[in-house]
Short mmCIF file of C-alpha atoms in Angstrom, two decimals:
data_model
loop_
_atom_site.label_atom_id
_atom_site.label_comp_id
_atom_site.label_asym_id
_atom_site.label_seq_id
_atom_site.Cartn_x
_atom_site.Cartn_y
_atom_site.Cartn_z
CA MET S 1 33.96 -32.18 -23.04
CA GLN S 2 32.06 -31.11 -19.93
CA LEU S 3 31.27 -27.40 -20.32
CA GLU S 4 30.96 -26.41 -16.67
CA GLN S 5 34.24 -28.06 -15.70
CA THR S 6 35.97 -26.50 -18.72
CA LEU S 7 34.80 -23.05 -17.61
CA ARG S 8 35.98 -23.71 -14.05
CA THR S 9 39.40 -24.73 -15.39
CA LEU S 10 39.66 -21.66 -17.60
CA CYS S 11 38.51 -19.22 -14.90
CA ALA S 12 41.17 -20.54 -12.52
CA LEU S 13 43.95 -19.32 -14.84
CA PRO S 14 45.24 -15.86 -13.84
CA ALA S 15 45.87 -13.63 -16.87
CA VAL S 16 45.78 -9.89 -16.14
CA SER S 17 46.27 -7.96 -19.39
CA GLY S 18 49.98 -8.05 -20.21
CA PHE S 19 50.62 -11.03 -17.93
CA GLU S 20 48.96 -13.82 -19.94
CA MET S 21 51.88 -16.08 -20.87
CA GLN S 22 51.48 -18.72 -18.13
CA ALA S 23 47.74 -19.02 -18.80
CA ALA S 24 48.39 -19.07 -22.55
CA LYS S 25 50.56 -22.17 -22.24
CA ALA S 26 47.82 -23.96 -20.30
CA VAL S 27 45.16 -22.95 -22.84
CA ALA S 28 47.38 -24.10 -25.71
CA GLU S 29 47.39 -27.59 -24.20
CA LEU S 30 43.58 -27.59 -24.04
CA PHE S 31 43.39 -26.86 -27.78
CA ARG S 32 46.17 -29.22 -28.84
CA PRO S 33 43.93 -32.32 -29.28
CA TYR S 34 41.67 -30.43 -31.71
CA CYS S 35 44.22 -28.60 -33.88
CA ASP S 36 46.93 -29.66 -36.30
CA THR S 37 49.29 -27.07 -34.81
CA VAL S 38 49.16 -24.91 -31.67
CA ASP S 39 51.70 -22.34 -30.54
CA THR S 40 52.03 -19.25 -28.37
CA ASP S 41 53.64 -16.10 -29.76
CA LYS S 42 55.86 -13.57 -27.98
CA ASN S 43 52.79 -11.55 -26.92
CA GLY S 44 51.11 -14.52 -25.27
CA ASN S 45 48.56 -15.16 -28.02
CA VAL S 46 47.54 -18.78 -28.53
CA ILE S 47 47.37 -19.54 -32.26
CA GLY S 48 46.08 -22.85 -33.57
CA SER S 49 45.16 -24.24 -36.98
CA LEU S 50 43.01 -27.02 -38.41
CA SER S 51 43.53 -27.62 -42.12
CA CYS S 52 40.86 -29.05 -44.40
CA GLY S 53 43.59 -30.25 -46.77
CA LYS S 54 42.04 -28.65 -49.85
CA GLU S 55 44.18 -26.49 -52.13
CA GLY S 56 43.17 -22.83 -52.20
CA ALA S 57 40.76 -23.17 -49.27
CA LYS S 58 39.82 -19.99 -47.43
CA THR S 59 40.60 -19.57 -43.71
CA VAL S 60 38.13 -18.60 -40.99
CA MET S 61 39.65 -17.51 -37.69
CA LEU S 62 37.84 -17.84 -34.34
CA ASP S 63 38.94 -15.30 -31.73
CA ALA S 64 38.25 -14.88 -28.01
CA HIS S 65 40.40 -12.95 -25.57
CA LEU S 66 42.27 -14.59 -22.73
CA ASP S 67 43.07 -11.58 -20.56
CA GLN S 68 41.05 -10.34 -17.60
CA ILE S 69 40.74 -7.09 -15.71
CA GLY S 70 42.88 -6.82 -12.59
CA PHE S 71 45.37 -4.64 -10.77
CA LEU S 72 49.06 -3.93 -10.30
CA VAL S 73 50.84 -3.23 -7.02
CA THR S 74 52.07 0.38 -6.96
CA GLU S 75 53.43 0.57 -3.41
CA VAL S 76 54.08 -1.76 -0.47
CA LEU S 77 53.31 -0.03 2.84
CA ASP S 78 54.18 -0.88 6.41
CA GLY S 79 51.93 -3.39 8.12
CA GLY S 80 51.32 -5.51 5.04
CA PHE S 81 49.19 -3.00 3.13
CA LEU S 82 49.42 -2.47 -0.65
CA ARG S 83 48.51 0.45 -2.87
CA PHE S 84 47.34 -0.63 -6.32
CA ALA S 85 46.22 0.59 -9.74
CA PRO S 86 43.58 -0.88 -12.07
CA VAL S 87 44.30 -2.72 -15.33
CA GLY S 88 41.27 -2.49 -17.59
CA GLY S 89 37.84 -1.10 -16.77
CA VAL S 90 37.36 -1.55 -13.02
CA ASP S 91 34.45 0.01 -11.11
CA PRO S 92 35.75 1.23 -7.71
CA ARG S 93 32.28 0.95 -6.16
CA MET S 94 32.46 -2.84 -5.91
CA LEU S 95 36.02 -3.21 -4.64
CA LEU S 96 35.76 -2.41 -0.92
CA GLY S 97 35.79 -5.61 1.12
CA GLY S 98 36.66 -7.70 -1.93
CA GLU S 99 38.99 -10.70 -1.85
CA VAL S 100 42.04 -10.73 -4.11
CA THR S 101 45.01 -12.91 -5.00
CA ILE S 102 48.43 -11.24 -5.29
CA LEU S 103 50.41 -13.11 -7.95
CA ALA S 104 53.80 -12.95 -6.25
CA ASP S 105 56.34 -15.76 -6.65
CA GLU S 106 54.08 -17.61 -4.23
CA PRO S 107 50.42 -16.50 -4.62
CA LEU S 108 49.24 -14.51 -1.60
CA TYR S 109 45.78 -13.48 -0.48
CA GLY S 110 44.40 -10.18 0.67
CA VAL S 111 41.26 -8.12 1.14
CA VAL S 112 40.55 -4.59 0.01
CA SER S 113 40.37 -2.49 3.17
CA CYS S 114 37.01 -0.90 3.95
CA MET S 115 35.93 1.55 6.64
CA PRO S 116 33.26 0.19 9.02
CA PRO S 117 30.01 2.15 8.66
CA HIS S 118 30.26 3.19 12.33
CA LEU S 119 33.37 5.25 11.54
CA LEU S 120 32.12 7.00 8.42
CA LYS S 121 31.36 10.69 8.64
CA ALA S 122 28.02 12.15 7.61
CA GLY S 123 27.60 12.07 3.82
CA GLU S 124 30.42 9.58 3.20
CA GLN S 125 28.19 6.52 2.94
CA ASN S 126 27.19 7.22 -0.68
CA LYS S 127 30.59 8.28 -2.00
CA ALA S 128 32.85 5.98 -4.00
CA VAL S 129 36.42 5.81 -2.73
CA PRO S 130 38.98 6.47 -5.50
CA ILE S 131 41.12 3.42 -6.23
CA ASP S 132 44.34 5.31 -5.55
CA GLN S 133 43.11 5.88 -1.98
CA MET S 134 42.30 2.20 -1.36
CA ALA S 135 44.63 -0.37 0.15
CA ILE S 136 44.84 -4.14 0.12
CA ASP S 137 45.42 -5.76 3.51
CA THR S 138 47.61 -8.87 3.28
CA GLY S 139 48.27 -9.19 7.01
CA LEU S 140 51.95 -9.87 6.20
CA LEU S 141 54.55 -8.16 8.34
CA ASP S 142 57.19 -9.19 5.79
CA ALA S 143 55.20 -7.99 2.76
CA LYS S 144 58.02 -5.72 1.56
CA SER S 145 60.33 -8.70 1.11
CA ARG S 146 57.69 -10.90 -0.58
CA ILE S 147 55.77 -8.53 -2.87
CA ARG S 148 57.34 -6.33 -5.55
CA VAL S 149 55.93 -3.20 -7.13
CA GLY S 150 54.37 -4.19 -10.47
CA THR S 151 53.04 -7.53 -9.22
CA PRO S 152 49.67 -8.35 -10.82
CA ILE S 153 46.55 -8.93 -8.73
CA VAL S 154 43.30 -10.75 -9.62
CA PHE S 155 39.96 -11.27 -7.92
CA ALA S 156 40.02 -14.35 -5.68
CA GLN S 157 36.43 -15.52 -6.02
CA GLN S 158 35.87 -19.15 -7.01
CA PRO S 159 33.14 -20.27 -9.48
CA ILE S 160 29.69 -20.83 -8.00
CA LYS S 161 26.91 -22.78 -9.70
CA LEU S 162 23.59 -20.91 -9.61
CA ALA S 163 20.10 -22.20 -10.31
CA GLY S 164 18.84 -22.46 -13.87
CA GLY S 165 22.09 -23.64 -15.40
CA GLN S 166 23.96 -20.44 -14.59
CA LEU S 167 27.59 -20.13 -13.51
CA CYS S 168 28.99 -17.22 -11.49
CA SER S 169 32.72 -16.47 -11.57
CA LYS S 170 35.41 -13.90 -12.16
CA CYS S 171 36.73 -13.49 -15.74
CA LEU S 172 33.91 -15.21 -17.58
CA ASP S 173 34.62 -12.21 -19.81
CA ASP S 174 35.98 -13.79 -21.91
CA ARG S 175 36.73 -17.31 -20.72
CA ALA S 176 33.16 -18.13 -21.76
CA GLY S 177 34.18 -17.22 -25.31
CA VAL S 178 37.31 -19.36 -25.06
CA ALA S 179 35.20 -22.30 -23.87
CA ALA S 180 32.77 -21.85 -26.78
CA ILE S 181 35.63 -21.96 -29.31
CA LEU S 182 37.11 -25.01 -27.59
CA LEU S 183 33.76 -26.83 -27.84
CA ALA S 184 33.40 -25.86 -31.49
CA MET S 185 36.91 -27.08 -32.30
CA GLU S 186 36.19 -30.43 -30.67
CA LYS S 187 33.24 -30.87 -33.06
CA LEU S 188 35.15 -29.61 -36.10
CA HIS S 189 38.13 -31.87 -35.47
CA ALA S 190 35.77 -34.85 -35.40
CA ALA S 191 34.39 -33.76 -38.79
CA LYS S 192 37.72 -32.67 -40.27
CA ASP S 193 37.39 -34.79 -43.41
CA LYS S 194 34.20 -32.91 -44.35
CA LEU S 195 35.57 -29.38 -43.95
CA LYS S 196 35.83 -27.14 -47.01
CA CYS S 197 37.71 -24.31 -45.26
CA ASN S 198 40.67 -24.03 -42.94
CA VAL S 199 39.95 -23.05 -39.34
CA ALA S 200 42.33 -20.97 -37.25
CA VAL S 201 42.08 -20.23 -33.54
CA LEU S 202 43.30 -17.04 -31.89
CA ILE S 203 43.05 -16.79 -28.11
CA SER S 204 44.27 -13.23 -27.85
CA THR S 205 45.86 -11.00 -25.25
CA GLN S 206 45.36 -7.45 -23.97
CA GLU S 207 41.78 -6.95 -25.18
CA GLU S 208 40.88 -5.18 -21.95
CA VAL S 209 43.49 -2.47 -22.49
CA THR S 210 44.54 -2.15 -26.15
CA GLU S 211 43.19 -5.06 -28.28
CA LEU S 212 46.71 -5.33 -29.69
CA GLY S 213 46.91 -9.08 -29.15
CA ALA S 214 44.11 -9.55 -31.66
CA GLN S 215 45.81 -7.18 -34.08
CA THR S 216 49.17 -8.96 -34.04
CA GLY S 217 47.58 -12.41 -33.98
CA ALA S 218 45.31 -11.66 -36.94
CA PHE S 219 48.31 -10.28 -38.84
CA THR S 220 50.10 -13.59 -38.25
CA VAL S 221 47.17 -15.71 -39.46
CA GLN S 222 45.94 -13.44 -42.30
CA PRO S 223 42.49 -15.09 -42.58
CA GLU S 224 39.87 -14.12 -45.13
CA TYR S 225 37.14 -14.27 -42.46
CA ALA S 226 37.05 -14.11 -38.67
CA ILE S 227 34.48 -14.49 -35.92
CA ALA S 228 35.09 -12.61 -32.68
CA VAL S 229 33.48 -14.31 -29.67
CA ASP S 230 32.86 -12.16 -26.62
CA VAL S 231 30.26 -11.39 -23.96
CA THR S 232 27.49 -8.81 -24.05
CA HIS S 233 25.32 -7.30 -21.35
CA GLY S 234 22.69 -9.53 -19.76
CA ARG S 235 19.36 -8.20 -18.55
CA THR S 236 18.94 -7.40 -14.82
CA PRO S 237 16.10 -5.62 -12.95
CA ASP S 238 18.26 -2.56 -12.23
CA GLY S 239 19.71 -2.30 -15.74
CA PRO S 240 18.54 -0.59 -18.92
CA SER S 241 15.76 -2.08 -21.04
CA ASP S 242 17.55 -1.60 -24.38
CA GLY S 243 20.83 -3.10 -25.56
CA VAL S 244 20.71 -5.98 -23.08
CA PHE S 245 19.86 -9.65 -23.58
CA ASP S 246 18.11 -12.29 -21.51
CA LEU S 247 20.29 -15.08 -20.25
CA GLY S 248 19.04 -18.19 -22.00
CA SER S 249 18.24 -16.35 -25.25
CA GLY S 250 21.13 -18.01 -27.07
CA VAL S 251 23.62 -16.27 -29.34
CA ALA S 252 23.69 -12.48 -29.68
CA VAL S 253 24.64 -12.03 -33.34
CA GLY S 254 26.29 -8.67 -33.92
CA MET S 255 25.12 -6.48 -36.78
CA GLY S 256 26.85 -3.17 -37.45
CA PRO S 257 28.99 -1.12 -39.84
CA ASN S 258 32.22 -3.03 -39.24
CA LEU S 259 30.64 -6.49 -39.46
CA HIS S 260 30.45 -8.05 -42.93
CA ARG S 261 26.83 -8.11 -44.02
CA GLY S 262 27.00 -11.29 -46.08
CA PHE S 263 29.01 -13.17 -43.45
CA THR S 264 26.56 -12.12 -40.74
CA LYS S 265 23.56 -13.18 -42.85
CA ALA S 266 25.19 -16.57 -43.41
CA LEU S 267 25.60 -17.06 -39.65
CA ILE S 268 21.95 -16.15 -39.08
CA LYS S 269 20.86 -18.55 -41.82
CA THR S 270 22.80 -21.34 -40.10
CA ALA S 271 21.19 -20.55 -36.74
CA LYS S 272 17.71 -20.73 -38.29
CA ALA S 273 18.45 -23.96 -40.17
CA ASN S 274 19.69 -25.69 -37.02
CA ASP S 275 17.13 -24.28 -34.54
CA ILE S 276 19.86 -22.47 -32.57
CA ASP S 277 18.42 -19.68 -30.44
CA TYR S 278 19.72 -16.23 -31.35
CA THR S 279 18.93 -12.52 -31.13
CA LEU S 280 20.34 -9.59 -33.08
CA GLU S 281 22.67 -7.14 -31.37
CA ILE S 282 22.55 -3.88 -33.35
CA MET S 283 25.76 -1.85 -33.10
CA GLU S 284 26.01 1.70 -34.38
CA GLY S 285 29.78 2.05 -34.15
CA ASN S 286 32.78 0.50 -32.42
CA THR S 287 31.69 -2.84 -31.00
CA GLY S 288 34.06 -2.61 -28.04
CA THR S 289 35.43 -6.02 -29.04
CA ASN S 290 38.33 -7.39 -31.05
CA ALA S 291 36.10 -7.34 -34.14
CA TRP S 292 36.77 -3.64 -34.69
CA THR S 293 40.55 -4.08 -34.44
CA MET S 294 40.84 -7.20 -36.59
CA GLN S 295 38.72 -5.82 -39.42
CA ILE S 296 41.52 -3.51 -40.62
CA VAL S 297 44.43 -5.96 -40.37
CA GLY S 298 46.35 -6.58 -43.60
CA ARG S 299 44.09 -6.19 -46.63
CA GLY S 300 41.04 -6.35 -44.37
CA ILE S 301 39.18 -9.24 -42.76
CA ALA S 302 35.46 -9.93 -43.21
CA MET S 303 34.20 -9.99 -39.60
CA GLY S 304 31.39 -11.63 -37.70
CA LEU S 305 30.64 -11.18 -34.00
CA LEU S 306 28.93 -13.69 -31.71
CA SER S 307 28.33 -12.76 -28.07
CA ILE S 308 27.24 -14.53 -24.90
CA PRO S 309 24.83 -12.62 -22.59
CA GLU S 310 26.52 -11.96 -19.26
CA LYS S 311 25.31 -10.29 -16.08
CA TYR S 312 27.60 -8.10 -13.93
CA MET S 313 30.38 -7.62 -16.47
CA HIS S 314 33.78 -6.54 -15.08
CA THR S 315 32.99 -7.66 -11.54
CA PRO S 316 34.11 -10.68 -9.49
CA VAL S 317 30.62 -12.19 -9.88
CA GLU S 318 30.02 -12.32 -13.64
CA VAL S 319 27.19 -14.71 -14.56
CA VAL S 320 26.50 -16.62 -17.79
CA LYS S 321 24.09 -19.39 -18.67
CA LEU S 322 25.75 -22.55 -19.89
CA SER S 323 23.18 -23.06 -22.64
CA ASP S 324 24.17 -19.73 -24.23
CA VAL S 325 27.84 -20.73 -24.31
CA GLN S 326 26.80 -24.03 -25.89
CA ALA S 327 24.64 -22.22 -28.47
CA VAL S 328 27.61 -20.10 -29.61
CA ALA S 329 29.75 -23.23 -29.92
CA ASP S 330 27.03 -25.05 -31.87
CA LEU S 331 26.54 -22.13 -34.28
CA MET S 332 30.25 -21.87 -35.09
CA ALA S 333 30.58 -25.62 -35.57
CA GLU S 334 27.49 -25.96 -37.77
CA PHE S 335 28.44 -22.94 -39.86
CA LEU S 336 32.01 -24.04 -40.47
CA ARG S 337 31.05 -27.62 -41.30
CA GLY S 338 29.29 -26.38 -44.40
CA PHE S 339 31.18 -23.17 -45.22
CA ASP S 340 33.03 -23.18 -48.54
CA GLY S 341 34.60 -19.74 -48.18
CA GLU S 342 32.06 -17.81 -50.23
CA VAL S 343 29.38 -15.40 -48.97
CA GLY S 344 27.17 -12.85 -50.65
CA ALA S 345 27.18 -9.11 -50.11
#
């Protein structure tokens, strides 16, 4: 499996939170060669399973979220302009002049209107425009007959390969996590006869708004253990010095109150034994990922969290390094090849 092309394929799938079903069906087909069963549920979750065939074997679930931040059309104005509302955490400062795709029956393109600097009044240059005062320009005189209120909108940017093995794209949060799980499952399927635990896959919906896809999906699977795979903040010159990670530093292994201590230590031990680069991500409370939600499903799930450093999160130009995605995949595969379902405290 070629990682860069897999990421390009995944990032091309539109899946605004709550509108994931079409993308879910495509992702299910990507996982089908590496799972015994793959299905999509009524919420759009992709759920797959790979059985080790051993009676009483424990199950480890690998989760990454499919949905992306985006927008919904709230009003269609004269002249082909649209009012819109955000879905998920969107920073209005980076929207003006941005390119978007309106997911109507036939996808349409538009740009977020922006005032030329010549026309701005004194003091307006440094003020962020509220999203409810922005408009998308489609240029369509028949927009009212082609675009309905409630239509989802996504960023239109295409993936760009940067120097140093980096890829820039929309929605790498969390298609990078999906790609890592896909790579791990390819390796695990090839070593299926050596597995001592069952492996489940959950590519979950609505993480950016409620995390309820992970909750319902985990309730369906009922695993003893789960690993949430997500992105974390990459280091940039204008960012903070703490709580961020260099791209190329490998896996960010979460450690916090809702992450099972023994399970986390076992993941770290595997990374050391296999010379997989990693750093520790210390979390004082809610991780802001599906790990927090899944921990309390059913009788409780022992959680681990593996993250991929990413620059410019929740923008159209998110950046990851391919080697970090590969490191997360390698750690999951190596860990699960030898995991018998038992960890210490």
